[in-house]
Amino acid sequence: MNENVKENGNESANNTALLVMDVQEGIVSRIAGSGYLPRLVGAVEAARTAGIPVLHIVVGFRSGHPEVSDRNMSFRALPAGAFTPEDPNAAIHPDIAARTDETVITKKRVSAFAGSDLEMVLRARGITHLVLSGIATSGVVLSTLRQAADLDYRLTVLADGCADSDEEVHRVLIEKVFPRQAEVTTVEEWAGAVG
């Protein structure tokens, strides 16, 4: 696992992007434990230092949620005004806030690709390797990994750069499901390899 990161880390900096997904005020507040955000900050800083683009993926809707179908069990349960431009909980957590030169991509569903222009941004920048992080492991990370794998992206998952409110679900995904389609490593190992 580590050897592949080290072997490919530097050569892939030009075609690699770190996706920081759904790390928004209203979502971070659902995750227990104080160690998650500092680790994620470490991943973001490592990417910035190595010249790897950091793409911030957020879920967002227009006022009144016209994009949300009443058939969508996940999103129809959102309170009125949630994740709209007026909602302070929709903001990216200040610890990892996007810099002015970093792209923020708004999605309308669980996967980072669904209802967003992520694929266009990746193609325009020549990105073929995605490093995934975010909340929740069983939500945006899982959905994005599956879709990205089907789109033939090379994938790395930062195991401790992802978080989920269900620790057992997180463990099963990280240890048993994700390794079938992605390299799974830690923030520290990845940062060391790209540094």
PDB file of C-alpha atoms in Angstrom:
ATOM      1  CA  MET A   1       0.000   0.000   0.000  1.00  0.00           C
ATOM      2  CA  ASN A   2       2.637   2.556   1.006  1.00  0.00           C
ATOM      3  CA  GLU A   3       4.990   1.535  -1.793  1.00  0.00           C
ATOM      4  CA  ASN A   4       2.411   2.368  -4.459  1.00  0.00           C
ATOM      5  CA  VAL A   5       1.772   5.787  -2.952  1.00  0.00           C
ATOM      6  CA  LYS A   6       5.492   6.549  -2.797  1.00  0.00           C
ATOM      7  CA  GLU A   7       6.143   5.117  -6.231  1.00  0.00           C
ATOM      8  CA  ASN A   8       3.366   7.078  -7.886  1.00  0.00           C
ATOM      9  CA  GLY A   9       3.046  10.068  -5.553  1.00  0.00           C
ATOM     10  CA  ASN A  10       5.387  12.560  -7.191  1.00  0.00           C
ATOM     11  CA  GLU A  11       4.841  11.542 -10.806  1.00  0.00           C
ATOM     12  CA  SER A  12       1.091  11.910 -10.435  1.00  0.00           C
ATOM     13  CA  ALA A  13       1.041  15.344  -8.793  1.00  0.00           C
ATOM     14  CA  ASN A  14       0.187  16.955 -12.129  1.00  0.00           C
ATOM     15  CA  ASN A  15      -2.839  14.732 -12.730  1.00  0.00           C
ATOM     16  CA  THR A  16      -4.020  14.283  -9.135  1.00  0.00           C
ATOM     17  CA  ALA A  17      -6.668  16.207  -7.194  1.00  0.00           C
ATOM     18  CA  LEU A  18      -7.712  16.009  -3.558  1.00  0.00           C
ATOM     19  CA  LEU A  19     -11.498  16.019  -3.207  1.00  0.00           C
ATOM     20  CA  VAL A  20     -12.694  17.384   0.140  1.00  0.00           C
ATOM     21  CA  MET A  21     -16.352  16.451   0.160  1.00  0.00           C
ATOM     22  CA  ASP A  22     -19.290  17.696   2.236  1.00  0.00           C
ATOM     23  CA  VAL A  23     -17.120  19.191   4.976  1.00  0.00           C
ATOM     24  CA  GLN A  24     -19.798  21.773   5.677  1.00  0.00           C
ATOM     25  CA  GLU A  25     -20.827  23.291   8.996  1.00  0.00           C
ATOM     26  CA  GLY A  26     -24.100  21.370   9.249  1.00  0.00           C
ATOM     27  CA  ILE A  27     -22.445  18.065   8.384  1.00  0.00           C
ATOM     28  CA  VAL A  28     -19.266  18.339  10.458  1.00  0.00           C
ATOM     29  CA  SER A  29     -21.430  18.903  13.539  1.00  0.00           C
ATOM     30  CA  ARG A  30     -22.789  15.333  13.164  1.00  0.00           C
ATOM     31  CA  ILE A  31     -19.362  13.720  13.506  1.00  0.00           C
ATOM     32  CA  ALA A  32     -18.035  12.904  16.961  1.00  0.00           C
ATOM     33  CA  GLY A  33     -14.362  13.143  17.827  1.00  0.00           C
ATOM     34  CA  SER A  34     -11.973  16.049  17.749  1.00  0.00           C
ATOM     35  CA  GLY A  35      -9.215  14.418  15.690  1.00  0.00           C
ATOM     36  CA  TYR A  36     -10.949  14.372  12.319  1.00  0.00           C
ATOM     37  CA  LEU A  37     -10.656  18.028  11.272  1.00  0.00           C
ATOM     38  CA  PRO A  38      -6.980  18.419  12.233  1.00  0.00           C
ATOM     39  CA  ARG A  39      -6.131  15.319  10.156  1.00  0.00           C
ATOM     40  CA  LEU A  40      -8.105  16.668   7.210  1.00  0.00           C
ATOM     41  CA  VAL A  41      -6.344  20.026   7.530  1.00  0.00           C
ATOM     42  CA  GLY A  42      -3.078  18.066   7.284  1.00  0.00           C
ATOM     43  CA  ALA A  43      -4.204  16.461   4.026  1.00  0.00           C
ATOM     44  CA  VAL A  44      -5.284  19.799   2.567  1.00  0.00           C
ATOM     45  CA  GLU A  45      -2.003  21.462   3.536  1.00  0.00           C
ATOM     46  CA  ALA A  46       0.010  18.540   2.098  1.00  0.00           C
ATOM     47  CA  ALA A  47      -1.862  18.850  -1.203  1.00  0.00           C
ATOM     48  CA  ARG A  48      -1.351  22.608  -1.343  1.00  0.00           C
ATOM     49  CA  THR A  49       2.360  22.260  -0.581  1.00  0.00           C
ATOM     50  CA  ALA A  50       2.762  19.584  -3.282  1.00  0.00           C
ATOM     51  CA  GLY A  51       0.873  21.651  -5.868  1.00  0.00           C
ATOM     52  CA  ILE A  52      -2.020  19.183  -5.961  1.00  0.00           C
ATOM     53  CA  PRO A  53      -5.353  20.933  -6.626  1.00  0.00           C
ATOM     54  CA  VAL A  54      -7.822  20.863  -3.751  1.00  0.00           C
ATOM     55  CA  LEU A  55     -11.416  20.648  -4.977  1.00  0.00           C
ATOM     56  CA  HIS A  56     -14.093  21.431  -2.417  1.00  0.00           C
ATOM     57  CA  ILE A  57     -17.329  19.558  -3.059  1.00  0.00           C
ATOM     58  CA  VAL A  58     -20.473  20.825  -1.316  1.00  0.00           C
ATOM     59  CA  VAL A  59     -24.122  19.872  -1.381  1.00  0.00           C
ATOM     60  CA  GLY A  60     -26.336  22.843  -2.186  1.00  0.00           C
ATOM     61  CA  PHE A  61     -29.804  23.697  -3.400  1.00  0.00           C
ATOM     62  CA  ARG A  62     -31.702  26.750  -4.578  1.00  0.00           C
ATOM     63  CA  SER A  63     -34.140  28.364  -2.170  1.00  0.00           C
ATOM     64  CA  GLY A  64     -37.279  26.256  -2.023  1.00  0.00           C
ATOM     65  CA  HIS A  65     -35.345  23.099  -3.041  1.00  0.00           C
ATOM     66  CA  PRO A  66     -36.742  22.814  -6.601  1.00  0.00           C
ATOM     67  CA  GLU A  67     -34.074  20.162  -7.327  1.00  0.00           C
ATOM     68  CA  VAL A  68     -35.395  17.800  -4.635  1.00  0.00           C
ATOM     69  CA  SER A  69     -37.954  15.218  -5.707  1.00  0.00           C
ATOM     70  CA  ASP A  70     -40.449  13.938  -3.170  1.00  0.00           C
ATOM     71  CA  ARG A  71     -39.349  10.472  -4.346  1.00  0.00           C
ATOM     72  CA  ASN A  72     -35.836  11.074  -2.986  1.00  0.00           C
ATOM     73  CA  MET A  73     -35.898   9.648   0.533  1.00  0.00           C
ATOM     74  CA  SER A  74     -32.654  11.283   1.613  1.00  0.00           C
ATOM     75  CA  PHE A  75     -33.155  14.834   0.459  1.00  0.00           C
ATOM     76  CA  ARG A  76     -36.922  15.201   0.825  1.00  0.00           C
ATOM     77  CA  ALA A  77     -36.416  14.979   4.595  1.00  0.00           C
ATOM     78  CA  LEU A  78     -34.317  18.167   4.659  1.00  0.00           C
ATOM     79  CA  PRO A  79     -35.888  21.086   6.490  1.00  0.00           C
ATOM     80  CA  ALA A  80     -36.952  24.070   4.397  1.00  0.00           C
ATOM     81  CA  GLY A  81     -33.961  26.283   3.662  1.00  0.00           C
ATOM     82  CA  ALA A  82     -31.335  23.621   4.429  1.00  0.00           C
ATOM     83  CA  PHE A  83     -28.185  23.818   2.299  1.00  0.00           C
ATOM     84  CA  THR A  84     -29.368  26.870   0.411  1.00  0.00           C
ATOM     85  CA  PRO A  85     -27.265  30.029  -0.079  1.00  0.00           C
ATOM     86  CA  GLU A  86     -28.973  31.554   2.983  1.00  0.00           C
ATOM     87  CA  ASP A  87     -28.149  28.595   5.262  1.00  0.00           C
ATOM     88  CA  PRO A  88     -25.034  29.141   7.427  1.00  0.00           C
ATOM     89  CA  ASN A  89     -24.794  25.345   7.843  1.00  0.00           C
ATOM     90  CA  ALA A  90     -24.074  25.054   4.115  1.00  0.00           C
ATOM     91  CA  ALA A  91     -20.743  26.898   4.484  1.00  0.00           C
ATOM     92  CA  ILE A  92     -17.475  24.978   4.180  1.00  0.00           C
ATOM     93  CA  HIS A  93     -16.008  24.490   7.651  1.00  0.00           C
ATOM     94  CA  PRO A  94     -13.564  27.371   8.275  1.00  0.00           C
ATOM     95  CA  ASP A  95     -10.706  25.007   9.190  1.00  0.00           C
ATOM     96  CA  ILE A  96     -10.492  23.870   5.559  1.00  0.00           C
ATOM     97  CA  ALA A  97     -12.130  26.804   3.779  1.00  0.00           C
ATOM     98  CA  ALA A  98     -11.376  27.139   0.089  1.00  0.00           C
ATOM     99  CA  ARG A  99      -8.700  29.584  -0.942  1.00  0.00           C
ATOM    100  CA  THR A 100      -9.521  32.039  -3.694  1.00  0.00           C
ATOM    101  CA  ASP A 101      -7.615  29.916  -6.239  1.00  0.00           C
ATOM    102  CA  GLU A 102      -9.422  26.685  -5.270  1.00  0.00           C
ATOM    103  CA  THR A 103     -12.530  25.401  -7.007  1.00  0.00           C
ATOM    104  CA  VAL A 104     -15.787  24.847  -5.125  1.00  0.00           C
ATOM    105  CA  ILE A 105     -18.172  22.452  -6.842  1.00  0.00           C
ATOM    106  CA  THR A 106     -21.828  22.251  -5.831  1.00  0.00           C
ATOM    107  CA  LYS A 107     -23.611  18.929  -6.206  1.00  0.00           C
ATOM    108  CA  LYS A 108     -27.317  18.153  -5.955  1.00  0.00           C
ATOM    109  CA  ARG A 109     -27.190  14.533  -4.823  1.00  0.00           C
ATOM    110  CA  VAL A 110     -24.958  12.195  -2.802  1.00  0.00           C
ATOM    111  CA  SER A 111     -22.182  11.535  -5.334  1.00  0.00           C
ATOM    112  CA  ALA A 112     -19.809  14.389  -6.083  1.00  0.00           C
ATOM    113  CA  PHE A 113     -20.592  13.837  -9.772  1.00  0.00           C
ATOM    114  CA  ALA A 114     -24.403  13.965  -9.473  1.00  0.00           C
ATOM    115  CA  GLY A 115     -25.856  17.290 -10.552  1.00  0.00           C
ATOM    116  CA  SER A 116     -22.440  18.981 -10.648  1.00  0.00           C
ATOM    117  CA  ASP A 117     -19.813  19.982 -13.187  1.00  0.00           C
ATOM    118  CA  LEU A 118     -17.080  17.961 -11.448  1.00  0.00           C
ATOM    119  CA  GLU A 119     -16.325  15.762 -14.445  1.00  0.00           C
ATOM    120  CA  MET A 120     -15.959  18.807 -16.706  1.00  0.00           C
ATOM    121  CA  VAL A 121     -13.546  20.457 -14.246  1.00  0.00           C
ATOM    122  CA  LEU A 122     -11.494  17.253 -13.973  1.00  0.00           C
ATOM    123  CA  ARG A 123     -11.297  16.843 -17.770  1.00  0.00           C
ATOM    124  CA  ALA A 124     -10.334  20.486 -18.256  1.00  0.00           C
ATOM    125  CA  ARG A 125      -7.465  20.107 -15.787  1.00  0.00           C
ATOM    126  CA  GLY A 126      -6.311  16.692 -17.031  1.00  0.00           C
ATOM    127  CA  ILE A 127      -7.039  15.057 -13.675  1.00  0.00           C
ATOM    128  CA  THR A 128      -7.059  11.246 -13.782  1.00  0.00           C
ATOM    129  CA  HIS A 129      -6.292  10.404 -10.128  1.00  0.00           C
ATOM    130  CA  LEU A 130      -8.724  11.351  -7.352  1.00  0.00           C
ATOM    131  CA  VAL A 131      -7.826  11.335  -3.670  1.00  0.00           C
ATOM    132  CA  LEU A 132     -11.067  11.097  -1.699  1.00  0.00           C
ATOM    133  CA  SER A 133     -11.858  12.519   1.721  1.00  0.00           C
ATOM    134  CA  GLY A 134     -14.991  13.769   3.414  1.00  0.00           C
ATOM    135  CA  ILE A 135     -18.174  13.130   5.331  1.00  0.00           C
ATOM    136  CA  ALA A 136     -19.759  10.641   5.254  1.00  0.00           C
ATOM    137  CA  THR A 137     -17.837   7.518   4.362  1.00  0.00           C
ATOM    138  CA  SER A 138     -21.130   5.722   3.686  1.00  0.00           C
ATOM    139  CA  GLY A 139     -22.527   8.675   1.727  1.00  0.00           C
ATOM    140  CA  VAL A 140     -20.525  10.963  -0.526  1.00  0.00           C
ATOM    141  CA  VAL A 141     -17.292   8.945  -0.322  1.00  0.00           C
ATOM    142  CA  LEU A 142     -18.925   5.628  -1.225  1.00  0.00           C
ATOM    143  CA  SER A 143     -21.102   7.101  -3.988  1.00  0.00           C
ATOM    144  CA  THR A 144     -18.250   9.118  -5.492  1.00  0.00           C
ATOM    145  CA  LEU A 145     -15.836   6.186  -5.356  1.00  0.00           C
ATOM    146  CA  ARG A 146     -18.266   3.897  -7.173  1.00  0.00           C
ATOM    147  CA  GLN A 147     -19.029   6.434  -9.901  1.00  0.00           C
ATOM    148  CA  ALA A 148     -15.391   7.485 -10.306  1.00  0.00           C
ATOM    149  CA  ALA A 149     -14.305   3.857 -10.616  1.00  0.00           C
ATOM    150  CA  ASP A 150     -16.877   3.333 -13.368  1.00  0.00           C
ATOM    151  CA  LEU A 151     -15.455   6.427 -15.084  1.00  0.00           C
ATOM    152  CA  ASP A 152     -11.944   4.873 -14.936  1.00  0.00           C
ATOM    153  CA  TYR A 153     -10.333   7.316 -12.521  1.00  0.00           C
ATOM    154  CA  ARG A 154      -7.414   6.100 -10.463  1.00  0.00           C
ATOM    155  CA  LEU A 155      -8.544   6.325  -6.833  1.00  0.00           C
ATOM    156  CA  THR A 156      -7.006   6.765  -3.418  1.00  0.00           C
ATOM    157  CA  VAL A 157      -9.088   6.949  -0.236  1.00  0.00           C
ATOM    158  CA  LEU A 158      -7.692   8.659   2.851  1.00  0.00           C
ATOM    159  CA  ALA A 159      -9.086   6.284   5.492  1.00  0.00           C
ATOM    160  CA  ASP A 160      -8.774   8.728   8.373  1.00  0.00           C
ATOM    161  CA  GLY A 161      -9.631  11.664   6.113  1.00  0.00           C
ATOM    162  CA  CYS A 162     -13.134  10.226   5.893  1.00  0.00           C
ATOM    163  CA  ALA A 163     -15.661  10.106   8.720  1.00  0.00           C
ATOM    164  CA  ASP A 164     -19.040   8.580   9.365  1.00  0.00           C
ATOM    165  CA  SER A 165     -21.503   8.732  12.242  1.00  0.00           C
ATOM    166  CA  ASP A 166     -21.492   4.906  12.243  1.00  0.00           C
ATOM    167  CA  GLU A 167     -17.967   3.727  13.081  1.00  0.00           C
ATOM    168  CA  GLU A 168     -18.674   0.098  12.133  1.00  0.00           C
ATOM    169  CA  VAL A 169     -19.980   1.045   8.688  1.00  0.00           C
ATOM    170  CA  HIS A 170     -16.876   3.238   8.218  1.00  0.00           C
ATOM    171  CA  ARG A 171     -14.612   0.327   9.202  1.00  0.00           C
ATOM    172  CA  VAL A 172     -16.278  -2.171   6.842  1.00  0.00           C
ATOM    173  CA  LEU A 173     -16.129   0.242   3.905  1.00  0.00           C
ATOM    174  CA  ILE A 174     -12.488   1.197   4.530  1.00  0.00           C
ATOM    175  CA  GLU A 175     -11.263  -2.343   5.204  1.00  0.00           C
ATOM    176  CA  LYS A 176     -13.431  -4.496   2.944  1.00  0.00           C
ATOM    177  CA  VAL A 177     -15.250  -2.523   0.241  1.00  0.00           C
ATOM    178  CA  PHE A 178     -13.017   0.356  -0.868  1.00  0.00           C
ATOM    179  CA  PRO A 179      -9.814  -1.698  -1.409  1.00  0.00           C
ATOM    180  CA  ARG A 180     -11.547  -3.449  -4.317  1.00  0.00           C
ATOM    181  CA  GLN A 181     -11.555  -0.206  -6.321  1.00  0.00           C
ATOM    182  CA  ALA A 182      -9.088   2.125  -4.646  1.00  0.00           C
ATOM    183  CA  GLU A 183      -5.840   2.313  -2.809  1.00  0.00           C
ATOM    184  CA  VAL A 184      -6.618   2.950   0.865  1.00  0.00           C
ATOM    185  CA  THR A 185      -4.059   4.809   2.935  1.00  0.00           C
ATOM    186  CA  THR A 186      -3.845   7.274   5.817  1.00  0.00           C
ATOM    187  CA  VAL A 187      -3.473  11.030   5.687  1.00  0.00           C
ATOM    188  CA  GLU A 188       0.005  10.750   7.215  1.00  0.00           C
ATOM    189  CA  GLU A 189       1.187   8.145   4.689  1.00  0.00           C
ATOM    190  CA  TRP A 190      -0.249  10.058   1.745  1.00  0.00           C
ATOM    191  CA  ALA A 191       1.151  13.402   2.931  1.00  0.00           C
ATOM    192  CA  GLY A 192       4.564  11.845   3.367  1.00  0.00           C
ATOM    193  CA  ALA A 193       4.456  10.338  -0.120  1.00  0.00           C
ATOM    194  CA  VAL A 194       3.414  13.536  -1.923  1.00  0.00           C
ATOM    195  CA  GLY A 195       5.715  15.717   0.158  1.00  0.00           C
TER     196      GLY A 195
END
